[in-house]
């Protein structure tokens, strides 16, 4: 969070303040009473104690690459590999590359699937600006990148960027599979989120195995350093 705040400082979506409460831009923080209502008093107190200790222990520490503040991106869960920044945005970031991840299949939201008849899919895609009309024996395919995530989805003659497609049909990751029963398509995804940077669930698993926060940062952000500022 400290690196995220440093990185977003004076750059909060071009707005005239440093940080905002939009989860898609900066982050939204909760009050103690809100946390108690969500997690219960005992769990909330334990979480607050752990978070306060983590803030104190890492005070002044910043993750850097070649002396500059690193983009410490993160996501909920990844399957076999994390994603690279270059695959999504076309610009290479040396420490945001795909890595072999730990087994996260125990994550409660690891798998998701959704089914659409051909007609339902046609209506849904049309509502989102993509023309699709089912034809018998149509070709459907998923183009994967080096990190086993979909770049593009082709259904019949319709070619859709995977990042758009998963939002349209309600999946949580670009690690997807497609099957058909002759009446529609079944879409399955593994993992949750963009896959960029640190996996929150993976980091939790590593911590339970005895890895320190420094070890976990080195695992997910290659060739970075922790500096005191």
PDB file of C-alpha atoms in Angstrom:
ATOM      1  CA  UNK A   1       0.000   0.000   0.000  1.00  0.00           C
ATOM      2  CA  UNK A   2       2.900   2.362   0.717  1.00  0.00           C
ATOM      3  CA  UNK A   3       4.297   1.918  -2.798  1.00  0.00           C
ATOM      4  CA  UNK A   4       0.809   2.278  -4.259  1.00  0.00           C
ATOM      5  CA  UNK A   5       0.361   5.562  -2.417  1.00  0.00           C
ATOM      6  CA  UNK A   6       3.764   6.828  -3.499  1.00  0.00           C
ATOM      7  CA  UNK A   7       3.108   5.847  -7.108  1.00  0.00           C
ATOM      8  CA  UNK A   8      -0.344   7.469  -7.204  1.00  0.00           C
ATOM      9  CA  UNK A   9       0.699  10.650  -5.408  1.00  0.00           C
ATOM     10  CA  UNK A  10      -0.445  13.681  -7.487  1.00  0.00           C
ATOM     11  CA  UNK A  11      -1.543  11.288 -10.248  1.00  0.00           C
ATOM     12  CA  UNK A  12      -4.972  10.140  -9.134  1.00  0.00           C
ATOM     13  CA  UNK A  13      -6.632   9.826 -12.496  1.00  0.00           C
ATOM     14  CA  UNK A  14      -5.718  13.396 -13.396  1.00  0.00           C
ATOM     15  CA  UNK A  15      -7.871  14.736 -10.576  1.00  0.00           C
ATOM     16  CA  UNK A  16      -6.872  17.637  -8.356  1.00  0.00           C
ATOM     17  CA  UNK A  17      -5.927  15.548  -5.333  1.00  0.00           C
ATOM     18  CA  UNK A  18      -3.393  12.860  -4.503  1.00  0.00           C
ATOM     19  CA  UNK A  19      -5.511   9.821  -3.678  1.00  0.00           C
ATOM     20  CA  UNK A  20      -9.146   8.835  -4.135  1.00  0.00           C
ATOM     21  CA  UNK A  21     -11.517   6.139  -2.834  1.00  0.00           C
ATOM     22  CA  UNK A  22     -12.247   4.620  -6.230  1.00  0.00           C
ATOM     23  CA  UNK A  23     -11.149   0.929  -6.018  1.00  0.00           C
ATOM     24  CA  UNK A  24     -10.318   0.901  -9.744  1.00  0.00           C
ATOM     25  CA  UNK A  25      -7.883   3.808  -9.285  1.00  0.00           C
ATOM     26  CA  UNK A  26      -6.475   4.042  -5.774  1.00  0.00           C
ATOM     27  CA  UNK A  27      -8.117   2.072  -2.964  1.00  0.00           C
ATOM     28  CA  UNK A  28     -11.016   2.535  -0.587  1.00  0.00           C
ATOM     29  CA  UNK A  29     -10.341   2.109   3.118  1.00  0.00           C
ATOM     30  CA  UNK A  30     -12.865   1.094   5.743  1.00  0.00           C
ATOM     31  CA  UNK A  31     -13.510   2.240   9.294  1.00  0.00           C
ATOM     32  CA  UNK A  32     -13.095  -0.029  12.317  1.00  0.00           C
ATOM     33  CA  UNK A  33     -16.862  -0.171  12.857  1.00  0.00           C
ATOM     34  CA  UNK A  34     -17.429  -1.162   9.219  1.00  0.00           C
ATOM     35  CA  UNK A  35     -14.850  -3.931   9.561  1.00  0.00           C
ATOM     36  CA  UNK A  36     -16.518  -5.198  12.745  1.00  0.00           C
ATOM     37  CA  UNK A  37     -19.876  -5.350  10.958  1.00  0.00           C
ATOM     38  CA  UNK A  38     -18.314  -7.308   8.089  1.00  0.00           C
ATOM     39  CA  UNK A  39     -16.028  -9.701   9.970  1.00  0.00           C
ATOM     40  CA  UNK A  40     -17.309  -9.757  13.549  1.00  0.00           C
ATOM     41  CA  UNK A  41     -15.654  -8.171  16.570  1.00  0.00           C
ATOM     42  CA  UNK A  42     -13.070 -10.916  17.296  1.00  0.00           C
ATOM     43  CA  UNK A  43     -11.928 -11.282  13.681  1.00  0.00           C
ATOM     44  CA  UNK A  44     -11.913  -7.529  13.154  1.00  0.00           C
ATOM     45  CA  UNK A  45      -9.731  -6.932  16.209  1.00  0.00           C
ATOM     46  CA  UNK A  46      -7.279  -9.629  15.092  1.00  0.00           C
ATOM     47  CA  UNK A  47      -7.077  -8.143  11.593  1.00  0.00           C
ATOM     48  CA  UNK A  48      -6.574  -4.611  12.884  1.00  0.00           C
ATOM     49  CA  UNK A  49      -3.804  -5.800  15.211  1.00  0.00           C
ATOM     50  CA  UNK A  50      -2.052  -7.663  12.374  1.00  0.00           C
ATOM     51  CA  UNK A  51      -2.394  -4.739   9.958  1.00  0.00           C
ATOM     52  CA  UNK A  52      -1.125  -2.236  12.516  1.00  0.00           C
ATOM     53  CA  UNK A  53       1.902  -4.430  13.216  1.00  0.00           C
ATOM     54  CA  UNK A  54       2.612  -4.784   9.490  1.00  0.00           C
ATOM     55  CA  UNK A  55       2.448  -1.016   8.981  1.00  0.00           C
ATOM     56  CA  UNK A  56       4.813  -0.400  11.903  1.00  0.00           C
ATOM     57  CA  UNK A  57       7.302  -3.072  10.850  1.00  0.00           C
ATOM     58  CA  UNK A  58       7.499  -1.810   7.269  1.00  0.00           C
ATOM     59  CA  UNK A  59       7.351   1.907   8.025  1.00  0.00           C
ATOM     60  CA  UNK A  60       9.484   3.862   5.575  1.00  0.00           C
ATOM     61  CA  UNK A  61      10.207   0.851   3.367  1.00  0.00           C
ATOM     62  CA  UNK A  62       9.623   1.197  -0.359  1.00  0.00           C
ATOM     63  CA  UNK A  63      10.031  -1.439  -3.058  1.00  0.00           C
ATOM     64  CA  UNK A  64      12.243  -0.105  -5.850  1.00  0.00           C
ATOM     65  CA  UNK A  65      13.721  -1.113  -9.179  1.00  0.00           C
ATOM     66  CA  UNK A  66      16.918   0.653 -10.233  1.00  0.00           C
ATOM     67  CA  UNK A  67      16.291   3.219  -7.509  1.00  0.00           C
ATOM     68  CA  UNK A  68      12.769   4.123  -8.647  1.00  0.00           C
ATOM     69  CA  UNK A  69       9.538   3.240  -6.867  1.00  0.00           C
ATOM     70  CA  UNK A  70       8.172  -0.011  -8.257  1.00  0.00           C
ATOM     71  CA  UNK A  71       4.594  -0.517  -9.410  1.00  0.00           C
ATOM     72  CA  UNK A  72       3.495  -3.038  -6.806  1.00  0.00           C
ATOM     73  CA  UNK A  73       0.453  -4.302  -8.675  1.00  0.00           C
ATOM     74  CA  UNK A  74      -1.514  -7.180  -7.244  1.00  0.00           C
ATOM     75  CA  UNK A  75      -4.532  -9.382  -7.877  1.00  0.00           C
ATOM     76  CA  UNK A  76      -6.600 -11.920  -5.955  1.00  0.00           C
ATOM     77  CA  UNK A  77      -5.466 -15.254  -7.408  1.00  0.00           C
ATOM     78  CA  UNK A  78      -3.508 -16.816 -10.276  1.00  0.00           C
ATOM     79  CA  UNK A  79      -3.384 -20.348 -11.655  1.00  0.00           C
ATOM     80  CA  UNK A  80      -0.101 -21.810 -12.931  1.00  0.00           C
ATOM     81  CA  UNK A  81       1.534 -18.512 -13.948  1.00  0.00           C
ATOM     82  CA  UNK A  82       1.112 -14.826 -13.234  1.00  0.00           C
ATOM     83  CA  UNK A  83       0.743 -12.344 -16.103  1.00  0.00           C
ATOM     84  CA  UNK A  84       3.321  -9.966 -17.562  1.00  0.00           C
ATOM     85  CA  UNK A  85       2.781  -6.226 -17.892  1.00  0.00           C
ATOM     86  CA  UNK A  86       3.974  -6.387 -21.491  1.00  0.00           C
ATOM     87  CA  UNK A  87       1.309  -8.943 -22.469  1.00  0.00           C
ATOM     88  CA  UNK A  88      -1.467  -6.627 -21.313  1.00  0.00           C
ATOM     89  CA  UNK A  89      -0.110  -3.184 -22.145  1.00  0.00           C
ATOM     90  CA  UNK A  90       2.631  -3.712 -24.736  1.00  0.00           C
ATOM     91  CA  UNK A  91       5.385  -2.137 -22.636  1.00  0.00           C
ATOM     92  CA  UNK A  92       7.949  -4.306 -20.879  1.00  0.00           C
ATOM     93  CA  UNK A  93       8.400  -3.777 -17.134  1.00  0.00           C
ATOM     94  CA  UNK A  94      11.333  -5.983 -16.025  1.00  0.00           C
ATOM     95  CA  UNK A  95       9.937  -6.835 -12.592  1.00  0.00           C
ATOM     96  CA  UNK A  96       6.325  -7.390 -13.745  1.00  0.00           C
ATOM     97  CA  UNK A  97       6.823 -10.616 -15.672  1.00  0.00           C
ATOM     98  CA  UNK A  98       5.045 -13.955 -15.650  1.00  0.00           C
ATOM     99  CA  UNK A  99       6.352 -16.382 -13.037  1.00  0.00           C
ATOM    100  CA  UNK A 100       5.500 -19.949 -12.048  1.00  0.00           C
ATOM    101  CA  UNK A 101       3.079 -19.513  -9.175  1.00  0.00           C
ATOM    102  CA  UNK A 102       2.201 -21.667  -6.173  1.00  0.00           C
ATOM    103  CA  UNK A 103      -0.842 -23.961  -6.330  1.00  0.00           C
ATOM    104  CA  UNK A 104      -3.862 -21.794  -5.520  1.00  0.00           C
ATOM    105  CA  UNK A 105      -6.617 -24.261  -6.389  1.00  0.00           C
ATOM    106  CA  UNK A 106      -7.852 -24.181  -2.770  1.00  0.00           C
ATOM    107  CA  UNK A 107      -8.947 -20.533  -3.178  1.00  0.00           C
ATOM    108  CA  UNK A 108     -12.711 -20.336  -2.711  1.00  0.00           C
ATOM    109  CA  UNK A 109     -13.155 -18.154  -5.828  1.00  0.00           C
ATOM    110  CA  UNK A 110     -10.535 -19.975  -7.937  1.00  0.00           C
ATOM    111  CA  UNK A 111     -13.020 -21.434 -10.436  1.00  0.00           C
ATOM    112  CA  UNK A 112     -15.990 -19.836 -12.125  1.00  0.00           C
ATOM    113  CA  UNK A 113     -18.156 -20.974 -15.001  1.00  0.00           C
ATOM    114  CA  UNK A 114     -21.056 -19.560 -16.954  1.00  0.00           C
ATOM    115  CA  UNK A 115     -23.234 -20.927 -19.752  1.00  0.00           C
ATOM    116  CA  UNK A 116     -24.952 -19.145 -22.634  1.00  0.00           C
ATOM    117  CA  UNK A 117     -27.143 -20.488 -25.401  1.00  0.00           C
ATOM    118  CA  UNK A 118     -26.044 -19.355 -28.841  1.00  0.00           C
ATOM    119  CA  UNK A 119     -28.923 -16.857 -28.987  1.00  0.00           C
ATOM    120  CA  UNK A 120     -28.248 -15.475 -25.507  1.00  0.00           C
ATOM    121  CA  UNK A 121     -24.587 -14.998 -26.388  1.00  0.00           C
ATOM    122  CA  UNK A 122     -25.528 -13.273 -29.640  1.00  0.00           C
ATOM    123  CA  UNK A 123     -27.777 -10.805 -27.785  1.00  0.00           C
ATOM    124  CA  UNK A 124     -25.187 -10.162 -25.067  1.00  0.00           C
ATOM    125  CA  UNK A 125     -22.323  -9.533 -27.492  1.00  0.00           C
ATOM    126  CA  UNK A 126     -24.491  -7.278 -29.670  1.00  0.00           C
ATOM    127  CA  UNK A 127     -25.353  -5.196 -26.603  1.00  0.00           C
ATOM    128  CA  UNK A 128     -21.621  -4.696 -26.095  1.00  0.00           C
ATOM    129  CA  UNK A 129     -20.776  -3.759 -29.682  1.00  0.00           C
ATOM    130  CA  UNK A 130     -19.731  -7.148 -31.099  1.00  0.00           C
ATOM    131  CA  UNK A 131     -21.578  -8.695 -34.022  1.00  0.00           C
ATOM    132  CA  UNK A 132     -22.019 -12.444 -33.657  1.00  0.00           C
ATOM    133  CA  UNK A 133     -24.442 -14.870 -35.243  1.00  0.00           C
ATOM    134  CA  UNK A 134     -24.156 -18.582 -34.646  1.00  0.00           C
ATOM    135  CA  UNK A 135     -23.699 -20.897 -37.620  1.00  0.00           C
ATOM    136  CA  UNK A 136     -23.582 -24.677 -37.524  1.00  0.00           C
ATOM    137  CA  UNK A 137     -20.125 -26.150 -36.874  1.00  0.00           C
ATOM    138  CA  UNK A 138     -18.643 -22.708 -36.300  1.00  0.00           C
ATOM    139  CA  UNK A 139     -15.049 -22.461 -35.155  1.00  0.00           C
ATOM    140  CA  UNK A 140     -14.278 -21.231 -31.661  1.00  0.00           C
ATOM    141  CA  UNK A 141     -10.786 -20.843 -30.297  1.00  0.00           C
ATOM    142  CA  UNK A 142      -8.752 -19.237 -27.533  1.00  0.00           C
ATOM    143  CA  UNK A 143      -5.350 -17.726 -28.376  1.00  0.00           C
ATOM    144  CA  UNK A 144      -3.043 -18.089 -25.374  1.00  0.00           C
ATOM    145  CA  UNK A 145       0.051 -16.063 -24.535  1.00  0.00           C
ATOM    146  CA  UNK A 146       3.233 -17.394 -22.926  1.00  0.00           C
ATOM    147  CA  UNK A 147       1.624 -17.178 -19.485  1.00  0.00           C
ATOM    148  CA  UNK A 148      -1.299 -19.404 -20.501  1.00  0.00           C
ATOM    149  CA  UNK A 149      -3.793 -16.551 -20.511  1.00  0.00           C
ATOM    150  CA  UNK A 150      -6.119 -15.735 -23.366  1.00  0.00           C
ATOM    151  CA  UNK A 151      -5.249 -12.843 -25.646  1.00  0.00           C
ATOM    152  CA  UNK A 152      -8.158 -13.227 -28.033  1.00  0.00           C
ATOM    153  CA  UNK A 153     -11.376 -15.197 -28.285  1.00  0.00           C
ATOM    154  CA  UNK A 154     -12.628 -16.214 -31.729  1.00  0.00           C
ATOM    155  CA  UNK A 155     -16.212 -17.444 -32.067  1.00  0.00           C
ATOM    156  CA  UNK A 156     -17.243 -17.953 -35.661  1.00  0.00           C
ATOM    157  CA  UNK A 157     -16.086 -14.816 -37.465  1.00  0.00           C
ATOM    158  CA  UNK A 158     -16.119 -12.697 -34.299  1.00  0.00           C
ATOM    159  CA  UNK A 159     -12.717 -11.828 -32.798  1.00  0.00           C
ATOM    160  CA  UNK A 160     -12.830 -10.311 -29.304  1.00  0.00           C
ATOM    161  CA  UNK A 161      -9.986  -9.234 -26.979  1.00  0.00           C
ATOM    162  CA  UNK A 162     -10.037 -11.578 -24.000  1.00  0.00           C
ATOM    163  CA  UNK A 163     -10.039  -8.726 -21.471  1.00  0.00           C
ATOM    164  CA  UNK A 164     -13.269  -7.413 -23.023  1.00  0.00           C
ATOM    165  CA  UNK A 165     -14.804 -10.851 -23.362  1.00  0.00           C
ATOM    166  CA  UNK A 166     -14.446 -11.903 -19.730  1.00  0.00           C
ATOM    167  CA  UNK A 167     -16.047  -8.657 -18.563  1.00  0.00           C
ATOM    168  CA  UNK A 168     -18.974  -9.151 -20.921  1.00  0.00           C
ATOM    169  CA  UNK A 169     -19.731 -12.732 -19.863  1.00  0.00           C
ATOM    170  CA  UNK A 170     -18.872 -12.268 -16.190  1.00  0.00           C
ATOM    171  CA  UNK A 171     -15.721 -14.337 -15.729  1.00  0.00           C
ATOM    172  CA  UNK A 172     -12.935 -13.309 -13.336  1.00  0.00           C
ATOM    173  CA  UNK A 173      -9.761 -14.195 -15.252  1.00  0.00           C
ATOM    174  CA  UNK A 174      -8.325 -14.547 -18.764  1.00  0.00           C
ATOM    175  CA  UNK A 175      -7.340 -18.151 -17.957  1.00  0.00           C
ATOM    176  CA  UNK A 176     -10.360 -19.610 -19.710  1.00  0.00           C
ATOM    177  CA  UNK A 177     -11.686 -22.728 -21.433  1.00  0.00           C
ATOM    178  CA  UNK A 178     -14.606 -23.007 -23.855  1.00  0.00           C
ATOM    179  CA  UNK A 179     -16.723 -26.099 -24.571  1.00  0.00           C
ATOM    180  CA  UNK A 180     -20.023 -26.569 -26.391  1.00  0.00           C
ATOM    181  CA  UNK A 181     -22.942 -28.955 -26.004  1.00  0.00           C
ATOM    182  CA  UNK A 182     -24.412 -28.127 -29.402  1.00  0.00           C
ATOM    183  CA  UNK A 183     -26.907 -25.651 -27.987  1.00  0.00           C
ATOM    184  CA  UNK A 184     -24.563 -23.117 -26.431  1.00  0.00           C
ATOM    185  CA  UNK A 185     -21.168 -22.517 -24.874  1.00  0.00           C
ATOM    186  CA  UNK A 186     -19.833 -23.269 -21.404  1.00  0.00           C
ATOM    187  CA  UNK A 187     -17.097 -20.848 -20.333  1.00  0.00           C
ATOM    188  CA  UNK A 188     -14.781 -21.651 -17.414  1.00  0.00           C
ATOM    189  CA  UNK A 189     -12.123 -19.474 -15.811  1.00  0.00           C
ATOM    190  CA  UNK A 190      -9.379 -20.158 -13.261  1.00  0.00           C
ATOM    191  CA  UNK A 191      -7.959 -17.509 -10.940  1.00  0.00           C
ATOM    192  CA  UNK A 192      -9.305 -14.074 -10.110  1.00  0.00           C
ATOM    193  CA  UNK A 193      -8.082 -10.753 -11.470  1.00  0.00           C
ATOM    194  CA  UNK A 194      -5.537  -9.463 -13.965  1.00  0.00           C
ATOM    195  CA  UNK A 195      -2.725 -11.769 -12.859  1.00  0.00           C
ATOM    196  CA  UNK A 196      -0.301  -8.834 -12.669  1.00  0.00           C
ATOM    197  CA  UNK A 197       2.232  -8.620  -9.866  1.00  0.00           C
ATOM    198  CA  UNK A 198       1.572 -10.300  -6.531  1.00  0.00           C
ATOM    199  CA  UNK A 199      -1.186 -12.819  -6.005  1.00  0.00           C
ATOM    200  CA  UNK A 200      -2.877 -12.054  -2.691  1.00  0.00           C
ATOM    201  CA  UNK A 201      -3.885 -15.667  -2.119  1.00  0.00           C
ATOM    202  CA  UNK A 202      -0.487 -16.931  -3.232  1.00  0.00           C
ATOM    203  CA  UNK A 203       1.233 -14.508  -0.867  1.00  0.00           C
ATOM    204  CA  UNK A 204      -0.973 -15.768   1.964  1.00  0.00           C
ATOM    205  CA  UNK A 205      -0.018 -19.382   1.188  1.00  0.00           C
ATOM    206  CA  UNK A 206       3.683 -18.499   1.122  1.00  0.00           C
ATOM    207  CA  UNK A 207       3.371 -16.675   4.445  1.00  0.00           C
ATOM    208  CA  UNK A 208       1.750 -19.740   6.005  1.00  0.00           C
ATOM    209  CA  UNK A 209       4.730 -21.775   4.771  1.00  0.00           C
ATOM    210  CA  UNK A 210       7.081 -19.475   6.685  1.00  0.00           C
ATOM    211  CA  UNK A 211       8.173 -17.053   3.974  1.00  0.00           C
ATOM    212  CA  UNK A 212       8.817 -13.484   5.135  1.00  0.00           C
ATOM    213  CA  UNK A 213       7.253 -10.469   3.422  1.00  0.00           C
ATOM    214  CA  UNK A 214      10.671  -9.742   1.915  1.00  0.00           C
ATOM    215  CA  UNK A 215      10.840 -13.255   0.437  1.00  0.00           C
ATOM    216  CA  UNK A 216       7.321 -12.913  -0.958  1.00  0.00           C
ATOM    217  CA  UNK A 217       8.077  -9.562  -2.597  1.00  0.00           C
ATOM    218  CA  UNK A 218      11.211 -11.008  -4.206  1.00  0.00           C
ATOM    219  CA  UNK A 219       9.182 -13.969  -5.463  1.00  0.00           C
ATOM    220  CA  UNK A 220       6.573 -11.835  -7.236  1.00  0.00           C
ATOM    221  CA  UNK A 221       8.628  -8.757  -8.183  1.00  0.00           C
ATOM    222  CA  UNK A 222      11.879  -9.893  -9.781  1.00  0.00           C
ATOM    223  CA  UNK A 223      15.140  -8.010  -9.155  1.00  0.00           C
ATOM    224  CA  UNK A 224      13.536  -5.385  -6.924  1.00  0.00           C
ATOM    225  CA  UNK A 225      14.960  -4.005  -3.676  1.00  0.00           C
ATOM    226  CA  UNK A 226      13.509  -2.734  -0.417  1.00  0.00           C
ATOM    227  CA  UNK A 227      14.780   0.708   0.542  1.00  0.00           C
ATOM    228  CA  UNK A 228      14.245   2.911   3.569  1.00  0.00           C
ATOM    229  CA  UNK A 229      13.001   6.408   2.723  1.00  0.00           C
TER     230      UNK A 229
END
